[in-house]
């Protein structure tokens, strides 16, 4: 299991803990920072902070589940797959997300989805987690109201 | 914090937060360098020009590896074989470099202040890879990163810099990187190789001068030995290299005066047996090889930060 | 305006300052040899724009002014310019090489008002003694650039905290002080008239003060830039010696590179003190114009020198405004002081008119000199020369220049 920073890794940690508790299986867990793989680096005007990726196991010939909070355009997942293959050659990559809000710009599809939420393109989906100092909430902020 | 600087010319006016931001980014880059594939696409399509008007293999290669690890295109302009040797003025060279369309110019030059001259006259971001006796900011930052890695935190730590301080851009940039992070620096070396003002009590903030190396090392948290240029003897600044080695060389005995496990650094290339004993250079306290790896990571961090800043501050 | 009486009446109406024309003991006009930096004509016009109606041209040209024919040529070209009066200084040694004496008596007869190897101190003590002694026969003073060259070998700025920080080779104050000490000892031995050019250090001022109190008949000058700017300017400061903080420029600006170098604020203070108590006799610009090719280079490669005629008045007014000196004493040091050094009487019908409150920007277009090499470029200055008359003839009139 590899969570994508900066919220997917927190969700991955929770899933990892749930699997360990319920199934008594300790799935190897890592986190991935995809900043250096973003395709909009030259367009955002400033350099976003690069955080360390931690993948303390070989991914060669294993099934890796990428975990993120919201699946939207698919560009983050594209960057994450590019980053992941720099660590080795997994047998397969699967994708698990908390929310799929649609509006894909790349041919990417999640294998495991917490909830599909239909949205307008300009809407904002805000995920808060206890770990980041809020309550566990997912808010859909509609464009007109935002 | 959003990165604001367009150039890295010297870190003498950098805040602690800015230095820490670079060191934190360096940590992420060290991780990238540990991967099976040490290359990320961050600077794809960007051009980094390495303009080395003074011979240097180590620093140039370090920058080249850093740029390539971020997928930038790299162009080399070195002193030998370029028109710099044929008496072309720096002004002309800057025109050429600008016309080549580099996004970042990494430059090494024998004249103190030359990077300021270039930065004023080009649209590219300029990184100083060493100018005269003045500054070598990436070395200062990598030394700070290396020491922070070994000591955890530099607040209240005391680091000794020993050698030819006057002619050392490394010494100046080490001071500029370490002092803002809370460390104090003890300078040591022959009085003829320490700026007169610094010997007379007007040392830079956070530093002191102690000519006696043994006393300087007593209880220190780390030491950086500087390379001794053998020309200094001919200039009448030193009686002999032998006497220098005996009086200001880092021997095993001397190193033991520091706190247990206090690290030993050297910017390279070393004169083993002059400023540092071979057994110290390759001993347990030596972080000299770590410095080399960290050097690539620091330079990646800076290239990343600079290439990500707005193209032109109008 | 026409005629001195009209000029003075106009000035009185505006509340402008009127003084006898200023005399500059120390200027580099670059002709022959370096006409892209300045010519005798452009230099003499720039001098008027700075209030100087008489200027002494240093002989470090190419060729050096070391023969009667060259002295006559400088005089002729100066007269033809019809601007400031140009008085030639001839070389002490042939070719300014410091090897053998030039023909000092003949040079004086041709019109040389003084002798100097400025920029190339006479290192050989015996030769310098001979020069002092022999020059007595010419009746002219020796202007010496006092500097121990061995101590300043690679130096490009004042040696101190700032040079240490910038990593630039320094020129210690001691290099000036030891040279002045030698020159004073030799003057004591040889007699003759020694004039010390551009004293810039507190120690140098003190040596002159003591020599004078011992009764030694020597004179000394200081430059406007050494009365206002400090070595911090090389590091990018743009604060006068009496100011704090302010805007910063890029460090290593070659316009701040000058010899003797810009010193510390306490040296500046000592120079003012020396000026006020009469230790320093004259203010001389050391106007040293350079073509951009000699300045648009690395700091260590750049030529020494500041284009100084046209910024002297505002710099000196600023020092007076800060309370470091008085305007009356400044005017003495620009008129009667230098006249005494040359042994001449003040030209009776030379006048300078200054608007002490005029605000202007010192940009390249505003400078008459071909040399735009001043660290004040782009800066707003207070105080400007409005008009100059030479021998009763109005030769500089800012209002008319502005109108055209």
Coordinates of C-alpha atoms in Angstrom, one line a residue, chain A residues 37 77-87 93, chain B residues 41 44:
Chain A
X37 CA 6.6 14.4 -11.3
X77 CA -2.3 9.5 -10.3
X78 CA -0.4 9.7 -13.6
X79 CA 2.5 11.4 -11.7
X80 CA 2.3 8.8 -8.9
X81 CA 2.6 5.9 -11.4
X82 CA 5.6 7.6 -13.0
X83 CA 7.2 8.1 -9.6
X84 CA 6.4 4.5 -8.5
X85 CA 8.0 2.9 -11.5
X86 CA 11.3 4.7 -10.6
X87 CA 11.3 2.4 -7.5
X93 CA -0.8 -1.2 -9.8
Chain B
X41 CA 11.1 14.8 -14.6
X44 CA 12.2 18.6 -18.1

